[in-house]
Tab-separated table of C-alpha atoms in Angstrom:
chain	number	residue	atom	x	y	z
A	22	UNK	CA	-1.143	26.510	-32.122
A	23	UNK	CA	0.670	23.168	-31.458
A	24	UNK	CA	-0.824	21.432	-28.645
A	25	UNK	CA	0.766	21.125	-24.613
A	26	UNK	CA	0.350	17.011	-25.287
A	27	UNK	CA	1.491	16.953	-21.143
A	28	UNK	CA	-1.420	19.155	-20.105
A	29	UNK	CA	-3.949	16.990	-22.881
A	30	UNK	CA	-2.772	13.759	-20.511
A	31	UNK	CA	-2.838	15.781	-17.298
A	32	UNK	CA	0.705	15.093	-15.803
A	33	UNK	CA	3.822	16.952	-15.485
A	34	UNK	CA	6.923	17.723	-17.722
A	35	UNK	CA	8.899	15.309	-15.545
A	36	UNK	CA	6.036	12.346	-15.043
A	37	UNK	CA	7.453	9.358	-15.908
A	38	UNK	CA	6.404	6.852	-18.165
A	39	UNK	CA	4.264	4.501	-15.819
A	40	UNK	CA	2.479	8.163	-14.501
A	41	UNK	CA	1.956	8.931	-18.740
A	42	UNK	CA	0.524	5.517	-19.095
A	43	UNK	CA	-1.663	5.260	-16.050
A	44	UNK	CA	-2.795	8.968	-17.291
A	45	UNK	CA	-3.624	8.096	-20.251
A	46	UNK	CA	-5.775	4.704	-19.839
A	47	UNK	CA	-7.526	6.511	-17.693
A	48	UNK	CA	-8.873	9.419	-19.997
A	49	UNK	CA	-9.258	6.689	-22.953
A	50	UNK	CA	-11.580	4.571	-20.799
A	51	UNK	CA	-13.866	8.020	-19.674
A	52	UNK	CA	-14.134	9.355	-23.735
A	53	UNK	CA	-13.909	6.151	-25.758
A	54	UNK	CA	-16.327	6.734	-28.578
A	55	UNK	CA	-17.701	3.014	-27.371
A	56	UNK	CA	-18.533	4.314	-23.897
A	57	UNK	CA	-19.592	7.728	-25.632
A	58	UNK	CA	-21.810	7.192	-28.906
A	59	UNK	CA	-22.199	9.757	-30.753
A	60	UNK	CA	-20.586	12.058	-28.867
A	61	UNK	CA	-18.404	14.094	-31.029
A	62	UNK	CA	-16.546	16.159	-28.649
A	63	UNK	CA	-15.444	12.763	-26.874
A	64	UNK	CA	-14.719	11.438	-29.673
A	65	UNK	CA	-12.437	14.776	-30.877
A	66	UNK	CA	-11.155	14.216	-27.125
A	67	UNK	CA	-10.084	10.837	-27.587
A	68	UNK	CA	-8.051	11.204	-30.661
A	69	UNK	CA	-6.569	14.470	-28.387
A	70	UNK	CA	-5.235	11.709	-25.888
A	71	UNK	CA	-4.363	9.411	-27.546
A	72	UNK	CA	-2.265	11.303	-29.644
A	73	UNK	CA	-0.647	13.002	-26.630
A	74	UNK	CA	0.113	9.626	-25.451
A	75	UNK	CA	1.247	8.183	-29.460
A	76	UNK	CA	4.106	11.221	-28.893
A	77	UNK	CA	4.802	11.095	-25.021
A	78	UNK	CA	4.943	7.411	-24.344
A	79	UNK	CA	7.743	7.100	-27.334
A	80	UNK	CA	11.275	8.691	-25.481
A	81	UNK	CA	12.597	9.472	-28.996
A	82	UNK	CA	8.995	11.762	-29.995
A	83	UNK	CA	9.013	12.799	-26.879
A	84	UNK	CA	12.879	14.004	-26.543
A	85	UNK	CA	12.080	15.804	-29.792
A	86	UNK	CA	8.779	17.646	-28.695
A	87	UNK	CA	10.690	18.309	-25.068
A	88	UNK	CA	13.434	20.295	-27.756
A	89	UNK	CA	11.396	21.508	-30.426
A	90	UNK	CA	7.655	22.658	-28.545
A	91	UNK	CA	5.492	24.223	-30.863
A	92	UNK	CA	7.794	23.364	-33.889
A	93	UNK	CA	7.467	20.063	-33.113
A	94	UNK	CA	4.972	19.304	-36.118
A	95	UNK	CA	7.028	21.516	-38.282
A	96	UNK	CA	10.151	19.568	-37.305
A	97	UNK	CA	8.246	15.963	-37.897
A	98	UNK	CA	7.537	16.699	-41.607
A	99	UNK	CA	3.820	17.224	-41.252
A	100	UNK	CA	0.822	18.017	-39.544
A	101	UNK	CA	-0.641	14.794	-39.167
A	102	UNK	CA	2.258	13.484	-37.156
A	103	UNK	CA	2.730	10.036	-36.474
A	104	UNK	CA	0.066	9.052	-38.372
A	105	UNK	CA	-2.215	8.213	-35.322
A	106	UNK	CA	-6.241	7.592	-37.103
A	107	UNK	CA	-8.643	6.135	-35.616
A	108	UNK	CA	-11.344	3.716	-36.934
A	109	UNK	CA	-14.352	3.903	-34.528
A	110	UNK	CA	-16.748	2.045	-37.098
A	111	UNK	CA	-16.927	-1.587	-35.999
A	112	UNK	CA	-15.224	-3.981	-34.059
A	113	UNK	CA	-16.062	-2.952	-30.655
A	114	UNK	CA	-14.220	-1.688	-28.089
A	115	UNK	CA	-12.134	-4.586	-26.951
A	116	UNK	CA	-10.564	-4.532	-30.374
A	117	UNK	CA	-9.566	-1.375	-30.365
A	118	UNK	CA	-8.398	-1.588	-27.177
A	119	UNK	CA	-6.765	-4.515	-27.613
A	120	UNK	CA	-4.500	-2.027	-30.070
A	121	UNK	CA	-3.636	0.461	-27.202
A	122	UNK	CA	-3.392	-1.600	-24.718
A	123	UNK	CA	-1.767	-5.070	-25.492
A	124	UNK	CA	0.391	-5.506	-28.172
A	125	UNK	CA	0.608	-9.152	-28.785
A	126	UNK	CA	4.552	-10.907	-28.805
A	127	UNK	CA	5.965	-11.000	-32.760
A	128	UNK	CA	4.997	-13.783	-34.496
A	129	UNK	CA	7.583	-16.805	-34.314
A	130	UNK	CA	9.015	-15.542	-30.907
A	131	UNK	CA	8.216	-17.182	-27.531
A	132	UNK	CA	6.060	-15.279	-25.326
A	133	UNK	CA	7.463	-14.709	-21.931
A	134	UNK	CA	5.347	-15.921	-18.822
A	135	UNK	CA	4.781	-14.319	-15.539
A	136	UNK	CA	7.560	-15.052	-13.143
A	137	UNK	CA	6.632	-16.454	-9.483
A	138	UNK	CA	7.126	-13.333	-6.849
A	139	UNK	CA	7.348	-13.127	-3.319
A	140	UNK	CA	4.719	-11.816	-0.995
A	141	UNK	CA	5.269	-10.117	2.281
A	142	UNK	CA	2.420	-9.662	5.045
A	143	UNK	CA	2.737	-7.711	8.396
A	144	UNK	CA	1.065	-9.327	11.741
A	145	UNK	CA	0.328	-7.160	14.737
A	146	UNK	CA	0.678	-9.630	17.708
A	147	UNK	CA	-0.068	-8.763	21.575
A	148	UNK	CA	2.956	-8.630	23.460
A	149	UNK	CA	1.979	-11.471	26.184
A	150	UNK	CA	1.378	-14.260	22.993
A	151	UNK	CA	4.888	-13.066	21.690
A	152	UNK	CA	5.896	-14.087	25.001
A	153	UNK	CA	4.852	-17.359	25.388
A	154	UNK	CA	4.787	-18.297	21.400
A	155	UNK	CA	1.824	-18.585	19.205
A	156	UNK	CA	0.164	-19.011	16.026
A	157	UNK	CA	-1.938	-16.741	12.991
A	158	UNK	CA	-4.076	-18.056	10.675
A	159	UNK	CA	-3.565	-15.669	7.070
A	160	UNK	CA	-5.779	-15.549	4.611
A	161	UNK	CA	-4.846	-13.433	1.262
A	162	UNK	CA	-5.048	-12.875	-2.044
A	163	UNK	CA	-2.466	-13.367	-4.847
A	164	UNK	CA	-2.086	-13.153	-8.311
A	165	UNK	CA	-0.627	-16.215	-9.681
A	166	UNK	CA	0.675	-17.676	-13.212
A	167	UNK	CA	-2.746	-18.252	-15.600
A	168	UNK	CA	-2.859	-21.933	-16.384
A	169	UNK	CA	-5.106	-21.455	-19.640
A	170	UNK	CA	-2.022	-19.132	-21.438
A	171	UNK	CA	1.126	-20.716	-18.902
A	172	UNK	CA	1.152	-17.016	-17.823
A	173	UNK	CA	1.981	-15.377	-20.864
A	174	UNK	CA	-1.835	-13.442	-21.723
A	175	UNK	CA	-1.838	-15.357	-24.963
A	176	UNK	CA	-2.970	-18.659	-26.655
A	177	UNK	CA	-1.965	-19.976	-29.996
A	178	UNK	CA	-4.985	-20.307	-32.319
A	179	UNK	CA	-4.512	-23.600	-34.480
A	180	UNK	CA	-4.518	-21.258	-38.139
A	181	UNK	CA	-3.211	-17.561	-38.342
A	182	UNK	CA	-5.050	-14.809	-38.421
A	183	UNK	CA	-4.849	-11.023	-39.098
A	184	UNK	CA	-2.453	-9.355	-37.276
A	185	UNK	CA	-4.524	-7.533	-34.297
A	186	UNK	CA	-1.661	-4.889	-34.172
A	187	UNK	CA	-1.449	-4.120	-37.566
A	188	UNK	CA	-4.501	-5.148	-39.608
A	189	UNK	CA	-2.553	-7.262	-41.703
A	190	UNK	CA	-0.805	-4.475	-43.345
A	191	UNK	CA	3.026	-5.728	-41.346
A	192	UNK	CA	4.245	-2.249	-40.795
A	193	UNK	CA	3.684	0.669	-38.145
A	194	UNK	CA	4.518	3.925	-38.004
A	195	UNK	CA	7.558	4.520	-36.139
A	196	UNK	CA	9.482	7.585	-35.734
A	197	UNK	CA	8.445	11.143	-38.039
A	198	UNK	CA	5.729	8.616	-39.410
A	199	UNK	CA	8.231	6.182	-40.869
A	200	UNK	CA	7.074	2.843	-41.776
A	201	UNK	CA	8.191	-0.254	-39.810
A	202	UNK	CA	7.936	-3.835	-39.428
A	203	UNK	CA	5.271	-4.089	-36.990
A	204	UNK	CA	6.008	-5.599	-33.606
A	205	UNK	CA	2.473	-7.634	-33.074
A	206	UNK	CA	3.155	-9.827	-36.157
A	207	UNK	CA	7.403	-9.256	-37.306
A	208	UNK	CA	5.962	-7.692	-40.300
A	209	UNK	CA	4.017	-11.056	-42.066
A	210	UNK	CA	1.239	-9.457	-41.150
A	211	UNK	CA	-0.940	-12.604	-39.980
A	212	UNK	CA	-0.278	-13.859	-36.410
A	213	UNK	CA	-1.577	-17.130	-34.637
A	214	UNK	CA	-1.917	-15.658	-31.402
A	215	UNK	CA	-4.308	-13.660	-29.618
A	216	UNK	CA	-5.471	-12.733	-26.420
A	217	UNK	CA	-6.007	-15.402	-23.566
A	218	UNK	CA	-9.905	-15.292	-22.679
A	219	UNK	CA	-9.205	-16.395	-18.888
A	220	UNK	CA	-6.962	-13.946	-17.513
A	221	UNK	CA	-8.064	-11.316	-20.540
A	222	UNK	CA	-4.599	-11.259	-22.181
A	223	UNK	CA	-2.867	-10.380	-18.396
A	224	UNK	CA	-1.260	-13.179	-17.857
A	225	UNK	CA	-2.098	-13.300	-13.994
A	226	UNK	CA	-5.498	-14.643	-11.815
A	227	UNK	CA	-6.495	-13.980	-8.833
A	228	UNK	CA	-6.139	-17.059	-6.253
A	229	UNK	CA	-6.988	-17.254	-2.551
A	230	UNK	CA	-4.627	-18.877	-0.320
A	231	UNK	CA	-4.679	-19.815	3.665
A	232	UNK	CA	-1.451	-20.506	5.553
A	233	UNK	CA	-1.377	-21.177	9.454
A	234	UNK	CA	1.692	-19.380	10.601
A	235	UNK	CA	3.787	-20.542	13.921
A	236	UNK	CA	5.172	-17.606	15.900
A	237	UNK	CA	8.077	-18.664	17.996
A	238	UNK	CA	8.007	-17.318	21.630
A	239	UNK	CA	10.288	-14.266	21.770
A	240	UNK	CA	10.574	-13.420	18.179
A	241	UNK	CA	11.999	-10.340	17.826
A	242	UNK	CA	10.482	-7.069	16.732
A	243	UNK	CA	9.703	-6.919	13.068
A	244	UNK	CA	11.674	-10.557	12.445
A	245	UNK	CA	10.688	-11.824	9.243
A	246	UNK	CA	9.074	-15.629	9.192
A	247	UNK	CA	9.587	-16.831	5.795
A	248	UNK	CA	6.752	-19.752	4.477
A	249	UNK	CA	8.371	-21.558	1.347
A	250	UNK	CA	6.213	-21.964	-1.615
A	251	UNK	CA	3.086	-19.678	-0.289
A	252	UNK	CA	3.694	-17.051	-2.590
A	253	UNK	CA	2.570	-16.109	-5.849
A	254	UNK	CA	3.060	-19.067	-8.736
A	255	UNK	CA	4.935	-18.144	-11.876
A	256	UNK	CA	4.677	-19.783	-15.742
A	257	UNK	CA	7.102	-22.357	-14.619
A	258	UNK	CA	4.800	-23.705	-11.751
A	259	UNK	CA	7.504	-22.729	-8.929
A	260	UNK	CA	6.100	-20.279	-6.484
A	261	UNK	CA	7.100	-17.736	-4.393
A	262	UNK	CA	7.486	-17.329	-0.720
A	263	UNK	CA	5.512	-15.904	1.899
A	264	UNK	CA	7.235	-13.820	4.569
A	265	UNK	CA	5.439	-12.843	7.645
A	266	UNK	CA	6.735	-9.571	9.586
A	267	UNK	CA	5.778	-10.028	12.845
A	268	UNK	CA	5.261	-7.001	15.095
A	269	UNK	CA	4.051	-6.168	18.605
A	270	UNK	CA	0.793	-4.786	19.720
A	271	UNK	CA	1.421	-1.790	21.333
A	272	UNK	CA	1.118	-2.382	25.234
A	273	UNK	CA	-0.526	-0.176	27.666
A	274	UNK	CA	1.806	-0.971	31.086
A	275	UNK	CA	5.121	-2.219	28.996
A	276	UNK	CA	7.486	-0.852	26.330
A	277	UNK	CA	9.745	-3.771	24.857
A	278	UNK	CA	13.673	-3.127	24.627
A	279	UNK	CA	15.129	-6.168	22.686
A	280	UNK	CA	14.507	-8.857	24.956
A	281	UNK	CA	14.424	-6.696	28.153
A	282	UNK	CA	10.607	-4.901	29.316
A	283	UNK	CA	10.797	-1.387	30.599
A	284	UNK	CA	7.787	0.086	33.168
A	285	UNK	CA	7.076	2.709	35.017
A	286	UNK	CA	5.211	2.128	39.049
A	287	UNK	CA	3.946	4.343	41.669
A	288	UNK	CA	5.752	4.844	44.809
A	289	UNK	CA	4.073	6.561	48.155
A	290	UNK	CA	6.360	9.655	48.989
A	291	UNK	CA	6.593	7.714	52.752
A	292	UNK	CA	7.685	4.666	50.923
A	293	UNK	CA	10.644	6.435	48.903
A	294	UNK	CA	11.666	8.042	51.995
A	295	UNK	CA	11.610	5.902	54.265
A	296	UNK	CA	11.846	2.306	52.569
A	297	UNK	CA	9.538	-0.730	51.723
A	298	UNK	CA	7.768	-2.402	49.547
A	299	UNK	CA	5.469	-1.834	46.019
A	300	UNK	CA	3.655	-4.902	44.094
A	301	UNK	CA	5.133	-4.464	40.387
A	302	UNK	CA	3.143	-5.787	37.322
A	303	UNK	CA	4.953	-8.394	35.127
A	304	UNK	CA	3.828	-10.018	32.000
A	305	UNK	CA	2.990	-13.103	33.816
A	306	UNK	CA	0.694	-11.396	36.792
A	307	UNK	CA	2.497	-9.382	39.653
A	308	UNK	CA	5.202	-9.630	42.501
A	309	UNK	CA	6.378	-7.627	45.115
A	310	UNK	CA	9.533	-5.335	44.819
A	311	UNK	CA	11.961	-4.182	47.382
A	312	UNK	CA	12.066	-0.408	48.000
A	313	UNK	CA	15.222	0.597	49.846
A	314	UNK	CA	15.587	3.930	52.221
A	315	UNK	CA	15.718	7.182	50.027
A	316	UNK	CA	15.013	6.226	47.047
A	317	UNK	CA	14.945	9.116	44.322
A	318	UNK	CA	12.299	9.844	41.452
A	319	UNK	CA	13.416	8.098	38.155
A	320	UNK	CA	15.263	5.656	39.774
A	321	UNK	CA	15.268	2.625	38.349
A	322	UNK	CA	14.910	-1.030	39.694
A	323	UNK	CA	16.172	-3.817	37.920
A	324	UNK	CA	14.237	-7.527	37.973
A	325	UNK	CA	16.158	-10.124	36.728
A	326	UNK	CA	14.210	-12.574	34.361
A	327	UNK	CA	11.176	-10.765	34.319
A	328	UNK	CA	11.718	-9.720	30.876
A	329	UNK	CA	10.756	-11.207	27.516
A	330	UNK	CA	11.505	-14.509	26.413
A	331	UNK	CA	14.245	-14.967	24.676
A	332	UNK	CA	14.367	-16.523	20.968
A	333	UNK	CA	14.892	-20.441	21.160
A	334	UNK	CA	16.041	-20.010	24.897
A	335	UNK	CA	14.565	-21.255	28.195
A	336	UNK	CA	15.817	-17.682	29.485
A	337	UNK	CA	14.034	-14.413	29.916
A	338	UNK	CA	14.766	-10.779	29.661
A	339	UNK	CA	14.610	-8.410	32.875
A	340	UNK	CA	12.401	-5.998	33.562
A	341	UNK	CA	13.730	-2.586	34.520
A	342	UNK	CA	11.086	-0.418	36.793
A	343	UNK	CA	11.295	2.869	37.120
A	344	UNK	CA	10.166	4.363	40.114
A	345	UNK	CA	7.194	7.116	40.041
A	346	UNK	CA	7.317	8.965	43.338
A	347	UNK	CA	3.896	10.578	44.040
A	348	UNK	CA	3.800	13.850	45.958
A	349	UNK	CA	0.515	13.814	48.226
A	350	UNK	CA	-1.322	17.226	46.360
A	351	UNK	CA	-3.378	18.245	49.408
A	352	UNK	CA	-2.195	17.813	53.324
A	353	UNK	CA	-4.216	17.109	56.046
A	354	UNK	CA	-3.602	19.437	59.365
A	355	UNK	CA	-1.579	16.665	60.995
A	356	UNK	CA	0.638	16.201	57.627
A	357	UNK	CA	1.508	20.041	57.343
A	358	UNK	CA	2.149	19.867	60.340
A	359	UNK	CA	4.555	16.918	60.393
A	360	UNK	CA	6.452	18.466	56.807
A	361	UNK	CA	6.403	21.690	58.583
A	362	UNK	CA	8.703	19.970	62.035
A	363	UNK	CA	10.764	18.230	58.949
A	364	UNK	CA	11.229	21.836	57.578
A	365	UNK	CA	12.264	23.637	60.710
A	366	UNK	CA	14.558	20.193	61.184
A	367	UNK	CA	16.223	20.741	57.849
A	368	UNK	CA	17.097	24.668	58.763
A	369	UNK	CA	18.206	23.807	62.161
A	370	UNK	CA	20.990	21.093	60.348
């Protein structure tokens, strides 16, 4: 019964092929032989995998096995398709890894290096120190070009030797098991490179980096502050650049419109009706606002420059306030009274 090599890896018909690869490093690493000694059914399990992945990982096997199912094997010319043996005996299992899982640049070409990459970090900053301008301190982490292999995840050795990929033998199995030059060595068979031993063959190391980051009073939200060179380095030494989203705490008393402030204040029922005056927060302490005769719930006040700074300006923003009229819940004798003469005034008009 020919095998569902999708269900072997654990992934869908449609998983694409970073999902197939993640997939399958994952089940090589948990029944490796190496990690497993003489454990036969992990052993019989790995060779399951890996042949799963020899078949799905390969978009011309795997159009043909998506067409063909269980006559797949028929279809390939033999049961032992692909060829895909394994020789646990020896060796260890970094070099068999080293097989699966990095396949070293032909022999004679130039191996390609990392290339530098930009980095983007997100600040959360309170809304007063957006206001008046300030300044973060970042500390991160970022991957950059390794200096031992220029980035590429391989050194030259100073005399060849057999071909990691191929054992020396030049060819690979390709397609329906066909023989073909093999793409570690360009078929000689002997190569003069091999893994780096600093960054393990990935080309990348970790590096810690500290920047100091000026925010400029009244950015606005989500404005991106780019820092030149404070990215991630590439083989060719030039680096990438940091940006810096910058963002506003969320505020308790104020909601930020642009460069205009938005609040809400309590008004006295007596005040609305009859006119005065309510103290009205502000980013910069308090001040005292006009209330005219008859104001109306949701009515909204406008105070000029009492906003947010504005972005490389000496101006500010306003603040609109919107007026919360509070209804008194429980009356006194002497208040029912009073709303009960403004009642009988209202029916007599």
């Amino acid at each position: 019964m020919a095998k569902d090599f999708y269900k072997v890896l654990g992934v869908s018909r449609s998983a694409d092929d970073k999902t197939i690869k993640s997939a399958y490093r994952k089940l090589a690493r948990k029944y490796h032989p190496d990690v497993n000694p003489g454990d036969k059914a992990a052993e019989a399990k790995f060779k399951e995998i890996s042949e799963a992945n020899e078949v799905l990982s390969d978009p011309e096997k795997r159009k043909a096995y998506d067409r063909f199912g269980e006559n797949y094997e028929n279809m390939s010319g033999g049961g032992d398709f692909g060829g895909v043996n394994f020789d646990f005996g020896g060796g260890g299992i970094g070099s068999i890894f080293e097989q699966f899982f990095h396949t070293a640049p032909a022999e004679g070409s130039r191996p390609k290096g990392v290339e530098a990459k930009d980095l983007t970090k997100e600040i959360i900053v309170p809304l007063e120190e957006i206001d008046k301008g300030t300044s973060r301190t970042l500390s991160y982490q970022v991957q950059d070009s390794c200096k031992s292999c220029d980035g590429t995840g391989f050194v030259r050795l100073k005399s060849s030797r057999t071909c990691p990929v191929c054992q020396g033998s030049g060819a690979q199995r390709g397609m329906f098991g066909m023989s073909q030059p093999c793409e570690g060595c360009g078929g000689t068979g002997k190569s003069t490179l091999e893994r780096c031993p600093t960054c393990s063959g990935d080309g990348v190391v970790l590096s810690n980096k500290r920047v100091e980051v000026k925010i400029p009073a009244g950015i606005p939200e989500g404005r991106k502050l780019r820092v030149p060179g404070r990215g991630s380095v590439g083989a060719n030494g030039r680096a990438g650049d940091l940006y810096v989203v910058v963002k506003a705490e969320k505020h308790f008393q104020f909601e930020r419109k642009g460069d205009d402030l938005e609040t809400e204040v309590p008004v006295s029922l007596t005040t609305a009706v009859l006119g005065g005056e309510v103290r009205v927060p502000t980013l910069r302490g308090t001040l005292t606002m006009k209330i005219n005769e008859g104001s109306q719930p949701g009515q909204t006040l406008r105070l000029a420059n009492q906003g947010m700074t504005k972005l490389n300006s000496n101006q500010r923003g306003d603040l609109f306030v919107k007026l919360k009229i509070a209804l008194p819940k429980n009356l006194t004798p002497e208040q029912r009274e009073l709303f009960e003469q403004m009642a009988q005034a209202e029916v007599k008009a």
